[in-house]
């Protein structure tokens, strides 16, 4: 890891009995889990909140009333500036629609852009709410499985073309960077996806919540930034929450350049009675986008260092497991099929013997069975402790 890390990426905050989804899930899976064990499952970080956000919210609380609040000009400017500065994407204030989360935006966008029974395409294995956004809204789920090469994943463009050509299929929910496989799609891949969708009048809901979390040697391209025509067919889902460990603050910015699509989204949103975000969510996002860029740069160094250390350890100590390269996100995708354990045996041994808690691959669809997703956004020593416990158990056969 590079020297000069000034922020605290070492302290663990014990989140037991605080309502943490991740920690409570661990206790349910193994009520006897040893003290000091940290889970690697749900995608929030085991790092302290950036101090600029903590101090900024304290100042805000000292001087403000927490009443009904709409996005201010300074908030909207902060979002626009971040998109331009970090992603070379020029957006307009009026394109920004607030949402308490990207998942709720996915559900809402599916309802706004499709009718019951119509097809929603997803690229599996993929973040499990993509399935729910289609199925719980009585849409037809259409899978365009990614191609696994043994070391990485590719888009099956021929299959996507066939499914896009079916007039019953109306929307592609696209994951960029991809969760859980960690791909950062190249401009060429994005352009090809866009071309297929445009030729077949397939609208795109692009989940880009991990777009700030890009590893060295890779560059994220916002799908809607490929062309103006593609922007007019795309809803881009963004948030500061993954980037700055703010998931509980309930703030996402859904960017919808096309006025007609934006109005359809807003009409559907109105049926839910939703009209504004959490007042502290607005302020946390504004502080993150105006004061926390250095924190993010150092976070990326830590995550990439963890990835390299994990790869080295796995290749040396447990070569029956294959760790995929990490291009984006802080989520490590690993192939455990070489252990000879089925998914349920694997889960039992990891939880009860190794006291290691990952995101189970089968949660991301049948194509994920035999894989595990590990959250690398934690202190390196904590990650290594978990890997060593796992190695001991796997080596026992």
mmCIF file of C-alpha atoms in Angstrom:
data_model
loop_
_atom_site.group_PDB
_atom_site.id
_atom_site.type_symbol
_atom_site.label_atom_id
_atom_site.label_comp_id
_atom_site.label_asym_id
_atom_site.label_seq_id
_atom_site.Cartn_x
_atom_site.Cartn_y
_atom_site.Cartn_z
ATOM 1 C CA UNK A 1 0.000 0.000 0.000
ATOM 2 C CA UNK A 2 1.212 3.509 -0.732
ATOM 3 C CA UNK A 3 2.451 5.562 2.177
ATOM 4 C CA UNK A 4 0.810 8.813 3.148
ATOM 5 C CA UNK A 5 -2.643 7.446 4.029
ATOM 6 C CA UNK A 6 -3.897 10.106 6.431
ATOM 7 C CA UNK A 7 -7.427 8.823 7.042
ATOM 8 C CA UNK A 8 -8.354 6.051 9.461
ATOM 9 C CA UNK A 9 -8.871 2.834 7.529
ATOM 10 C CA UNK A 10 -7.826 0.630 10.465
ATOM 11 C CA UNK A 11 -10.349 1.156 13.273
ATOM 12 C CA UNK A 12 -13.205 -1.338 13.440
ATOM 13 C CA UNK A 13 -16.492 -0.101 14.835
ATOM 14 C CA UNK A 14 -18.377 -2.952 16.511
ATOM 15 C CA UNK A 15 -21.858 -2.738 15.003
ATOM 16 C CA UNK A 16 -23.410 -5.442 17.158
ATOM 17 C CA UNK A 17 -26.835 -4.452 18.497
ATOM 18 C CA UNK A 18 -26.976 -1.304 16.348
ATOM 19 C CA UNK A 19 -29.437 -2.618 13.755
ATOM 20 C CA UNK A 20 -26.706 -3.225 11.159
ATOM 21 C CA UNK A 21 -28.104 -5.533 8.463
ATOM 22 C CA UNK A 22 -24.739 -7.178 7.924
ATOM 23 C CA UNK A 23 -23.873 -7.806 11.566
ATOM 24 C CA UNK A 24 -27.378 -8.962 12.516
ATOM 25 C CA UNK A 25 -27.367 -11.371 9.569
ATOM 26 C CA UNK A 26 -24.075 -12.842 10.779
ATOM 27 C CA UNK A 27 -25.540 -13.446 14.246
ATOM 28 C CA UNK A 28 -28.589 -15.158 12.726
ATOM 29 C CA UNK A 29 -26.407 -17.448 10.613
ATOM 30 C CA UNK A 30 -24.175 -18.347 13.548
ATOM 31 C CA UNK A 31 -25.496 -17.289 16.962
ATOM 32 C CA UNK A 32 -22.278 -18.593 18.553
ATOM 33 C CA UNK A 33 -19.939 -16.526 16.356
ATOM 34 C CA UNK A 34 -16.757 -15.563 18.176
ATOM 35 C CA UNK A 35 -16.261 -12.079 19.511
ATOM 36 C CA UNK A 36 -14.272 -9.886 17.129
ATOM 37 C CA UNK A 37 -15.410 -11.596 13.901
ATOM 38 C CA UNK A 38 -16.380 -9.100 11.189
ATOM 39 C CA UNK A 39 -18.724 -10.081 8.307
ATOM 40 C CA UNK A 40 -17.773 -9.593 4.626
ATOM 41 C CA UNK A 41 -21.265 -9.879 3.142
ATOM 42 C CA UNK A 42 -23.562 -6.865 2.686
ATOM 43 C CA UNK A 43 -22.057 -4.064 0.575
ATOM 44 C CA UNK A 44 -21.434 -1.360 3.103
ATOM 45 C CA UNK A 45 -17.958 -0.630 4.439
ATOM 46 C CA UNK A 46 -16.272 -1.501 7.702
ATOM 47 C CA UNK A 47 -14.564 1.894 7.651
ATOM 48 C CA UNK A 48 -15.481 4.934 9.689
ATOM 49 C CA UNK A 49 -17.547 7.599 7.947
ATOM 50 C CA UNK A 50 -15.349 10.304 6.347
ATOM 51 C CA UNK A 51 -14.629 12.832 9.120
ATOM 52 C CA UNK A 52 -15.594 15.773 6.891
ATOM 53 C CA UNK A 53 -19.124 14.370 6.689
ATOM 54 C CA UNK A 54 -19.343 13.713 10.426
ATOM 55 C CA UNK A 55 -18.131 17.200 11.317
ATOM 56 C CA UNK A 56 -20.201 18.840 8.581
ATOM 57 C CA UNK A 57 -23.396 17.191 9.787
ATOM 58 C CA UNK A 58 -22.633 18.256 13.358
ATOM 59 C CA UNK A 59 -22.309 21.873 12.225
ATOM 60 C CA UNK A 60 -25.508 21.565 10.214
ATOM 61 C CA UNK A 61 -27.415 20.165 13.191
ATOM 62 C CA UNK A 62 -26.191 23.028 15.356
ATOM 63 C CA UNK A 63 -27.596 25.648 12.993
ATOM 64 C CA UNK A 64 -30.576 24.090 11.213
ATOM 65 C CA UNK A 65 -34.140 22.954 11.687
ATOM 66 C CA UNK A 66 -34.900 19.467 10.383
ATOM 67 C CA UNK A 67 -38.117 20.376 8.622
ATOM 68 C CA UNK A 68 -39.478 19.488 5.192
ATOM 69 C CA UNK A 69 -36.580 20.081 2.827
ATOM 70 C CA UNK A 70 -36.100 20.151 -0.931
ATOM 71 C CA UNK A 71 -32.755 20.015 -2.769
ATOM 72 C CA UNK A 72 -31.017 23.384 -2.665
ATOM 73 C CA UNK A 73 -29.140 25.047 -5.508
ATOM 74 C CA UNK A 74 -25.863 24.227 -3.762
ATOM 75 C CA UNK A 75 -26.872 20.563 -3.506
ATOM 76 C CA UNK A 76 -27.768 20.318 -7.189
ATOM 77 C CA UNK A 77 -24.584 22.143 -8.148
ATOM 78 C CA UNK A 78 -22.540 19.700 -6.059
ATOM 79 C CA UNK A 79 -24.082 16.739 -7.888
ATOM 80 C CA UNK A 80 -23.555 18.325 -11.309
ATOM 81 C CA UNK A 81 -19.973 19.263 -10.449
ATOM 82 C CA UNK A 82 -19.170 15.729 -9.257
ATOM 83 C CA UNK A 83 -20.499 14.181 -12.455
ATOM 84 C CA UNK A 84 -18.411 16.544 -14.569
ATOM 85 C CA UNK A 85 -15.262 16.398 -12.450
ATOM 86 C CA UNK A 86 -15.142 12.652 -11.812
ATOM 87 C CA UNK A 87 -16.900 11.321 -14.917
ATOM 88 C CA UNK A 88 -16.619 14.023 -17.566
ATOM 89 C CA UNK A 89 -20.413 13.960 -17.785
ATOM 90 C CA UNK A 90 -22.182 17.288 -18.162
ATOM 91 C CA UNK A 91 -25.670 17.066 -16.696
ATOM 92 C CA UNK A 92 -28.403 19.635 -16.068
ATOM 93 C CA UNK A 93 -29.982 20.306 -12.678
ATOM 94 C CA UNK A 94 -33.448 19.410 -13.942
ATOM 95 C CA UNK A 95 -32.294 15.913 -14.918
ATOM 96 C CA UNK A 96 -31.744 15.019 -11.244
ATOM 97 C CA UNK A 97 -34.546 13.166 -9.482
ATOM 98 C CA UNK A 98 -34.098 12.203 -5.836
ATOM 99 C CA UNK A 99 -34.671 8.681 -4.567
ATOM 100 C CA UNK A 100 -34.120 7.125 -1.124
ATOM 101 C CA UNK A 101 -32.127 4.395 -2.845
ATOM 102 C CA UNK A 102 -31.116 2.926 -6.179
ATOM 103 C CA UNK A 103 -33.109 -0.251 -5.471
ATOM 104 C CA UNK A 104 -36.339 1.688 -5.006
ATOM 105 C CA UNK A 105 -35.514 3.623 -8.191
ATOM 106 C CA UNK A 106 -35.115 0.351 -10.120
ATOM 107 C CA UNK A 107 -38.558 -0.796 -8.992
ATOM 108 C CA UNK A 108 -40.097 2.563 -9.802
ATOM 109 C CA UNK A 109 -38.429 2.808 -13.225
ATOM 110 C CA UNK A 110 -39.641 -0.669 -14.198
ATOM 111 C CA UNK A 111 -43.198 0.364 -13.298
ATOM 112 C CA UNK A 112 -42.850 3.651 -15.186
ATOM 113 C CA UNK A 113 -41.416 2.218 -18.405
ATOM 114 C CA UNK A 114 -43.210 -1.124 -18.771
ATOM 115 C CA UNK A 115 -46.610 -2.762 -18.386
ATOM 116 C CA UNK A 116 -47.405 -5.991 -16.532
ATOM 117 C CA UNK A 117 -46.302 -9.014 -18.512
ATOM 118 C CA UNK A 118 -43.721 -7.159 -20.600
ATOM 119 C CA UNK A 119 -40.119 -8.313 -20.605
ATOM 120 C CA UNK A 120 -37.282 -6.925 -18.495
ATOM 121 C CA UNK A 121 -33.799 -8.137 -19.483
ATOM 122 C CA UNK A 122 -31.044 -8.629 -16.879
ATOM 123 C CA UNK A 123 -27.464 -9.893 -17.273
ATOM 124 C CA UNK A 124 -26.833 -12.686 -14.796
ATOM 125 C CA UNK A 125 -25.320 -13.403 -12.314
ATOM 126 C CA UNK A 126 -26.376 -10.010 -11.037
ATOM 127 C CA UNK A 127 -27.417 -8.036 -7.969
ATOM 128 C CA UNK A 128 -30.540 -9.805 -6.692
ATOM 129 C CA UNK A 129 -32.911 -6.777 -6.560
ATOM 130 C CA UNK A 130 -32.768 -6.764 -10.375
ATOM 131 C CA UNK A 131 -34.776 -10.003 -10.326
ATOM 132 C CA UNK A 132 -37.215 -8.614 -7.787
ATOM 133 C CA UNK A 133 -37.749 -5.354 -9.691
ATOM 134 C CA UNK A 134 -39.171 -7.385 -12.560
ATOM 135 C CA UNK A 135 -40.894 -10.247 -10.795
ATOM 136 C CA UNK A 136 -42.549 -8.332 -7.953
ATOM 137 C CA UNK A 137 -43.988 -5.905 -10.484
ATOM 138 C CA UNK A 138 -45.465 -8.786 -12.532
ATOM 139 C CA UNK A 139 -43.082 -8.253 -15.436
ATOM 140 C CA UNK A 140 -41.511 -11.125 -17.354
ATOM 141 C CA UNK A 141 -37.891 -11.709 -16.356
ATOM 142 C CA UNK A 142 -35.618 -12.318 -19.356
ATOM 143 C CA UNK A 143 -32.063 -13.486 -18.653
ATOM 144 C CA UNK A 144 -29.102 -12.562 -20.869
ATOM 145 C CA UNK A 145 -26.409 -14.514 -18.973
ATOM 146 C CA UNK A 146 -22.859 -13.200 -19.031
ATOM 147 C CA UNK A 147 -20.214 -15.474 -20.559
ATOM 148 C CA UNK A 148 -17.758 -16.778 -17.964
ATOM 149 C CA UNK A 149 -14.329 -17.396 -19.486
ATOM 150 C CA UNK A 150 -12.824 -18.933 -16.367
ATOM 151 C CA UNK A 151 -11.129 -15.691 -15.352
ATOM 152 C CA UNK A 152 -13.546 -12.916 -16.324
ATOM 153 C CA UNK A 153 -17.002 -12.213 -17.731
ATOM 154 C CA UNK A 154 -18.124 -10.970 -21.140
ATOM 155 C CA UNK A 155 -21.476 -9.797 -22.475
ATOM 156 C CA UNK A 156 -23.235 -12.263 -24.788
ATOM 157 C CA UNK A 157 -24.093 -9.721 -27.466
ATOM 158 C CA UNK A 158 -25.673 -12.247 -29.847
ATOM 159 C CA UNK A 159 -28.084 -13.398 -27.147
ATOM 160 C CA UNK A 160 -28.787 -9.783 -26.141
ATOM 161 C CA UNK A 161 -29.575 -8.958 -29.771
ATOM 162 C CA UNK A 162 -32.042 -11.838 -30.023
ATOM 163 C CA UNK A 163 -33.833 -10.842 -26.846
ATOM 164 C CA UNK A 164 -33.834 -7.131 -27.630
ATOM 165 C CA UNK A 165 -35.438 -7.912 -30.990
ATOM 166 C CA UNK A 166 -38.489 -9.424 -29.276
ATOM 167 C CA UNK A 167 -41.063 -6.575 -29.150
ATOM 168 C CA UNK A 168 -42.429 -7.908 -25.853
ATOM 169 C CA UNK A 169 -39.146 -6.983 -24.142
ATOM 170 C CA UNK A 170 -39.085 -3.287 -23.248
ATOM 171 C CA UNK A 171 -36.234 -2.614 -20.803
ATOM 172 C CA UNK A 172 -32.681 -3.680 -20.050
ATOM 173 C CA UNK A 173 -31.540 -3.243 -16.429
ATOM 174 C CA UNK A 174 -27.809 -2.773 -16.874
ATOM 175 C CA UNK A 175 -25.190 -3.006 -14.097
ATOM 176 C CA UNK A 176 -22.112 -0.826 -14.611
ATOM 177 C CA UNK A 177 -19.693 -1.484 -12.967
ATOM 178 C CA UNK A 178 -21.077 -4.969 -12.596
ATOM 179 C CA UNK A 179 -22.074 -6.330 -9.196
ATOM 180 C CA UNK A 180 -21.021 -9.024 -8.341
ATOM 181 C CA UNK A 181 -18.471 -9.915 -11.053
ATOM 182 C CA UNK A 182 -16.481 -6.664 -10.799
ATOM 183 C CA UNK A 183 -16.287 -5.795 -14.495
ATOM 184 C CA UNK A 184 -15.858 -2.202 -15.668
ATOM 185 C CA UNK A 185 -17.289 -2.261 -19.167
ATOM 186 C CA UNK A 186 -15.127 -0.704 -21.879
ATOM 187 C CA UNK A 187 -16.433 2.121 -24.097
ATOM 188 C CA UNK A 188 -16.566 -0.382 -26.957
ATOM 189 C CA UNK A 189 -18.710 -2.801 -24.965
ATOM 190 C CA UNK A 190 -20.997 0.021 -23.839
ATOM 191 C CA UNK A 191 -21.363 1.339 -27.378
ATOM 192 C CA UNK A 192 -22.342 -2.123 -28.596
ATOM 193 C CA UNK A 193 -24.941 -2.512 -25.832
ATOM 194 C CA UNK A 194 -26.265 0.945 -26.692
ATOM 195 C CA UNK A 195 -26.437 0.194 -30.408
ATOM 196 C CA UNK A 196 -28.445 -2.997 -29.807
ATOM 197 C CA UNK A 197 -30.865 -1.180 -27.519
ATOM 198 C CA UNK A 198 -31.325 1.793 -29.827
ATOM 199 C CA UNK A 199 -31.952 -0.342 -32.904
ATOM 200 C CA UNK A 200 -34.582 -2.328 -31.018
ATOM 201 C CA UNK A 201 -36.127 0.561 -29.062
ATOM 202 C CA UNK A 202 -35.117 -1.047 -25.769
ATOM 203 C CA UNK A 203 -34.940 1.449 -22.911
ATOM 204 C CA UNK A 204 -32.106 1.139 -20.392
ATOM 205 C CA UNK A 205 -32.090 1.488 -16.615
ATOM 206 C CA UNK A 206 -28.371 1.724 -15.823
ATOM 207 C CA UNK A 207 -27.386 1.027 -12.213
ATOM 208 C CA UNK A 208 -24.079 2.882 -11.850
ATOM 209 C CA UNK A 209 -23.975 3.155 -8.063
ATOM 210 C CA UNK A 210 -20.393 1.792 -7.979
ATOM 211 C CA UNK A 211 -19.133 4.188 -10.667
ATOM 212 C CA UNK A 212 -16.721 6.018 -8.345
ATOM 213 C CA UNK A 213 -15.126 2.763 -7.159
ATOM 214 C CA UNK A 214 -12.755 2.021 -10.032
ATOM 215 C CA UNK A 215 -9.447 0.187 -9.687
ATOM 216 C CA UNK A 216 -6.116 1.294 -11.237
ATOM 217 C CA UNK A 217 -5.847 0.705 -14.959
ATOM 218 C CA UNK A 218 -9.574 1.009 -15.579
ATOM 219 C CA UNK A 219 -11.869 3.888 -16.446
ATOM 220 C CA UNK A 220 -15.612 4.032 -15.964
ATOM 221 C CA UNK A 221 -17.724 5.499 -18.759
ATOM 222 C CA UNK A 222 -21.261 6.597 -17.945
ATOM 223 C CA UNK A 223 -23.513 4.782 -20.416
ATOM 224 C CA UNK A 224 -25.561 7.903 -21.147
ATOM 225 C CA UNK A 225 -22.350 9.767 -21.988
ATOM 226 C CA UNK A 226 -21.709 7.597 -25.055
ATOM 227 C CA UNK A 227 -24.051 9.677 -27.205
ATOM 228 C CA UNK A 228 -26.957 12.096 -26.926
ATOM 229 C CA UNK A 229 -29.220 9.556 -28.593
ATOM 230 C CA UNK A 230 -28.330 6.923 -26.002
ATOM 231 C CA UNK A 231 -28.784 9.425 -23.168
ATOM 232 C CA UNK A 232 -32.346 9.921 -24.367
ATOM 233 C CA UNK A 233 -33.018 6.192 -23.922
ATOM 234 C CA UNK A 234 -31.391 5.814 -20.514
ATOM 235 C CA UNK A 235 -32.092 6.333 -16.821
ATOM 236 C CA UNK A 236 -28.807 6.459 -14.864
ATOM 237 C CA UNK A 237 -28.985 5.504 -11.180
ATOM 238 C CA UNK A 238 -26.269 7.092 -9.033
ATOM 239 C CA UNK A 239 -25.635 7.707 -5.343
ATOM 240 C CA UNK A 240 -22.935 8.871 -2.938
ATOM 241 C CA UNK A 241 -23.832 6.036 -0.602
ATOM 242 C CA UNK A 242 -21.537 3.240 -1.831
ATOM 243 C CA UNK A 243 -18.701 5.696 -2.469
ATOM 244 C CA UNK A 244 -18.689 7.270 0.999
ATOM 245 C CA UNK A 245 -20.298 4.527 3.150
ATOM 246 C CA UNK A 246 -23.576 6.399 3.586
ATOM 247 C CA UNK A 247 -26.121 3.660 2.812
ATOM 248 C CA UNK A 248 -28.201 4.447 5.893
ATOM 249 C CA UNK A 249 -28.507 8.119 4.927
ATOM 250 C CA UNK A 250 -31.015 7.195 2.148
ATOM 251 C CA UNK A 251 -29.887 9.441 -0.697
ATOM 252 C CA UNK A 252 -29.638 8.651 -4.416
ATOM 253 C CA UNK A 253 -29.596 10.828 -7.527
ATOM 254 C CA UNK A 254 -31.405 9.357 -10.512
ATOM 255 C CA UNK A 255 -30.341 11.141 -13.698
ATOM 256 C CA UNK A 256 -32.958 11.197 -16.479
ATOM 257 C CA UNK A 257 -31.982 13.390 -19.479
ATOM 258 C CA UNK A 258 -35.103 12.633 -21.551
ATOM 259 C CA UNK A 259 -37.943 14.907 -20.430
ATOM 260 C CA UNK A 260 -40.676 12.500 -21.517
ATOM 261 C CA UNK A 261 -39.131 9.583 -19.629
ATOM 262 C CA UNK A 262 -38.497 11.838 -16.637
ATOM 263 C CA UNK A 263 -42.150 12.894 -16.538
ATOM 264 C CA UNK A 264 -43.273 9.256 -16.728
ATOM 265 C CA UNK A 265 -40.929 8.413 -13.848
ATOM 266 C CA UNK A 266 -42.195 11.351 -11.788
ATOM 267 C CA UNK A 267 -45.839 10.419 -12.430
ATOM 268 C CA UNK A 268 -45.179 6.909 -11.172
ATOM 269 C CA UNK A 269 -43.248 8.268 -8.207
ATOM 270 C CA UNK A 270 -46.221 10.456 -7.298
ATOM 271 C CA UNK A 271 -48.433 7.368 -6.974
ATOM 272 C CA UNK A 272 -46.240 6.307 -4.035
ATOM 273 C CA UNK A 273 -46.750 9.613 -2.230
ATOM 274 C CA UNK A 274 -43.011 10.310 -2.293
ATOM 275 C CA UNK A 275 -41.853 13.934 -2.583
ATOM 276 C CA UNK A 276 -38.475 14.521 -0.897
ATOM 277 C CA UNK A 277 -35.433 12.884 0.666
ATOM 278 C CA UNK A 278 -34.050 12.798 4.177
ATOM 279 C CA UNK A 279 -32.828 16.294 5.083
ATOM 280 C CA UNK A 280 -29.521 14.900 6.398
ATOM 281 C CA UNK A 281 -29.146 12.863 3.216
ATOM 282 C CA UNK A 282 -29.083 16.036 1.134
ATOM 283 C CA UNK A 283 -26.439 17.593 3.350
ATOM 284 C CA UNK A 284 -24.296 14.438 3.593
ATOM 285 C CA UNK A 285 -24.257 14.101 -0.193
ATOM 286 C CA UNK A 286 -23.333 17.759 -0.673
ATOM 287 C CA UNK A 287 -20.467 17.504 1.825
ATOM 288 C CA UNK A 288 -19.238 14.242 0.259
ATOM 289 C CA UNK A 289 -19.162 15.714 -3.229
ATOM 290 C CA UNK A 290 -17.494 18.971 -2.209
ATOM 291 C CA UNK A 291 -15.105 17.949 0.596
ATOM 292 C CA UNK A 292 -14.325 14.220 0.476
ATOM 293 C CA UNK A 293 -12.490 13.561 -2.782
ATOM 294 C CA UNK A 294 -9.158 12.958 -1.032
ATOM 295 C CA UNK A 295 -10.818 10.425 1.286
ATOM 296 C CA UNK A 296 -12.121 8.577 -1.778
ATOM 297 C CA UNK A 297 -8.698 8.477 -3.441
ATOM 298 C CA UNK A 298 -7.184 6.930 -0.314
ATOM 299 C CA UNK A 299 -10.074 4.482 0.025
ATOM 300 C CA UNK A 300 -9.396 3.229 -3.501
ATOM 301 C CA UNK A 301 -5.750 2.606 -2.592
ATOM 302 C CA UNK A 302 -6.801 0.532 0.415
ATOM 303 C CA UNK A 303 -9.371 -1.513 -1.521
ATOM 304 C CA UNK A 304 -6.955 -2.253 -4.366
ATOM 305 C CA UNK A 305 -4.241 -3.207 -1.883
ATOM 306 C CA UNK A 306 -6.714 -5.617 -0.251
ATOM 307 C CA UNK A 307 -7.545 -7.125 -3.633
ATOM 308 C CA UNK A 308 -3.879 -7.738 -4.425
ATOM 309 C CA UNK A 309 -3.212 -9.236 -0.993
ATOM 310 C CA UNK A 310 -6.252 -11.496 -1.319
ATOM 311 C CA UNK A 311 -5.210 -12.693 -4.782
ATOM 312 C CA UNK A 312 -1.706 -13.482 -3.554
ATOM 313 C CA UNK A 313 -2.981 -15.360 -0.504
ATOM 314 C CA UNK A 314 -5.576 -17.374 -2.444
ATOM 315 C CA UNK A 315 -3.119 -18.368 -5.182
ATOM 316 C CA UNK A 316 -0.516 -19.448 -2.617
ATOM 317 C CA UNK A 317 -2.591 -20.994 0.160
ATOM 318 C CA UNK A 318 -5.916 -22.120 -1.373
ATOM 319 C CA UNK A 319 -5.404 -22.535 -5.145
ATOM 320 C CA UNK A 320 -8.609 -24.601 -5.435
ATOM 321 C CA UNK A 321 -10.380 -21.229 -5.122
ATOM 322 C CA UNK A 322 -10.133 -18.791 -8.031
ATOM 323 C CA UNK A 323 -10.325 -15.061 -7.288
ATOM 324 C CA UNK A 324 -11.452 -12.952 -10.236
ATOM 325 C CA UNK A 325 -9.632 -9.778 -11.219
ATOM 326 C CA UNK A 326 -11.227 -6.663 -9.739
ATOM 327 C CA UNK A 327 -11.867 -3.776 -12.124
ATOM 328 C CA UNK A 328 -14.530 -1.909 -10.174
ATOM 329 C CA UNK A 329 -16.602 -2.016 -6.949
ATOM 330 C CA UNK A 330 -15.090 -3.143 -3.632
ATOM 331 C CA UNK A 331 -16.650 -6.595 -4.025
ATOM 332 C CA UNK A 332 -14.405 -9.590 -4.744
ATOM 333 C CA UNK A 333 -15.984 -12.431 -6.762
ATOM 334 C CA UNK A 334 -14.512 -15.890 -6.145
ATOM 335 C CA UNK A 335 -15.089 -19.332 -7.670
ATOM 336 C CA UNK A 336 -15.259 -22.038 -4.968
ATOM 337 C CA UNK A 337 -16.360 -24.886 -7.224
ATOM 338 C CA UNK A 338 -12.880 -26.405 -7.095
ATOM 339 C CA UNK A 339 -13.393 -27.231 -3.419
ATOM 340 C CA UNK A 340 -15.803 -30.024 -4.362
ATOM 341 C CA UNK A 341 -18.376 -28.699 -1.887
ATOM 342 C CA UNK A 342 -21.899 -27.969 -3.021
ATOM 343 C CA UNK A 343 -23.257 -24.523 -2.221
ATOM 344 C CA UNK A 344 -24.997 -25.582 0.988
ATOM 345 C CA UNK A 345 -22.029 -27.578 2.311
ATOM 346 C CA UNK A 346 -19.800 -24.622 1.527
ATOM 347 C CA UNK A 347 -22.091 -22.186 3.293
ATOM 348 C CA UNK A 348 -22.305 -24.398 6.388
ATOM 349 C CA UNK A 349 -18.545 -24.822 6.667
ATOM 350 C CA UNK A 350 -17.778 -21.154 6.091
ATOM 351 C CA UNK A 351 -20.342 -19.952 8.628
ATOM 352 C CA UNK A 352 -19.913 -22.551 11.365
ATOM 353 C CA UNK A 353 -16.270 -23.659 11.099
ATOM 354 C CA UNK A 354 -14.381 -20.764 9.487
ATOM 355 C CA UNK A 355 -16.670 -18.050 10.868
ATOM 356 C CA UNK A 356 -16.463 -16.298 7.509
ATOM 357 C CA UNK A 357 -19.553 -14.607 6.112
ATOM 358 C CA UNK A 358 -19.721 -13.722 2.413
ATOM 359 C CA UNK A 359 -22.496 -12.905 -0.032
ATOM 360 C CA UNK A 360 -23.561 -16.344 -1.255
ATOM 361 C CA UNK A 361 -23.177 -16.641 -5.012
ATOM 362 C CA UNK A 362 -26.543 -18.320 -5.572
ATOM 363 C CA UNK A 363 -28.261 -15.167 -4.296
ATOM 364 C CA UNK A 364 -27.195 -13.583 -7.598
ATOM 365 C CA UNK A 365 -28.918 -16.271 -9.657
ATOM 366 C CA UNK A 366 -28.252 -19.859 -10.665
ATOM 367 C CA UNK A 367 -25.166 -18.745 -12.602
ATOM 368 C CA UNK A 368 -23.640 -17.696 -9.273
ATOM 369 C CA UNK A 369 -23.958 -21.087 -7.574
ATOM 370 C CA UNK A 370 -20.567 -22.191 -6.254
ATOM 371 C CA UNK A 371 -19.247 -18.625 -6.107
ATOM 372 C CA UNK A 372 -18.894 -16.202 -3.189
ATOM 373 C CA UNK A 373 -18.783 -12.390 -3.031
ATOM 374 C CA UNK A 374 -16.444 -10.843 -0.449
ATOM 375 C CA UNK A 375 -16.554 -7.217 0.687
ATOM 376 C CA UNK A 376 -12.997 -5.815 0.598
ATOM 377 C CA UNK A 377 -13.911 -2.473 2.203
ATOM 378 C CA UNK A 378 -12.443 -3.392 5.567
ATOM 379 C CA UNK A 379 -9.070 -3.127 7.337
ATOM 380 C CA UNK A 380 -6.465 -5.356 5.694
ATOM 381 C CA UNK A 381 -5.719 -7.209 8.942
ATOM 382 C CA UNK A 382 -9.411 -8.089 9.342
ATOM 383 C CA UNK A 383 -9.563 -9.402 5.786
ATOM 384 C CA UNK A 384 -6.435 -11.513 6.301
ATOM 385 C CA UNK A 385 -7.738 -12.968 9.569
ATOM 386 C CA UNK A 386 -10.869 -14.132 7.751
ATOM 387 C CA UNK A 387 -8.899 -15.572 4.838
ATOM 388 C CA UNK A 388 -6.627 -17.518 7.195
ATOM 389 C CA UNK A 389 -9.594 -19.009 9.039
ATOM 390 C CA UNK A 390 -11.101 -19.973 5.700
ATOM 391 C CA UNK A 391 -7.851 -21.518 4.447
ATOM 392 C CA UNK A 392 -7.602 -23.723 7.540
ATOM 393 C CA UNK A 393 -11.103 -25.093 6.972
ATOM 394 C CA UNK A 394 -10.784 -25.563 3.201
ATOM 395 C CA UNK A 395 -7.459 -27.400 3.582
ATOM 396 C CA UNK A 396 -9.122 -29.900 5.920
ATOM 397 C CA UNK A 397 -11.120 -31.098 2.897
#
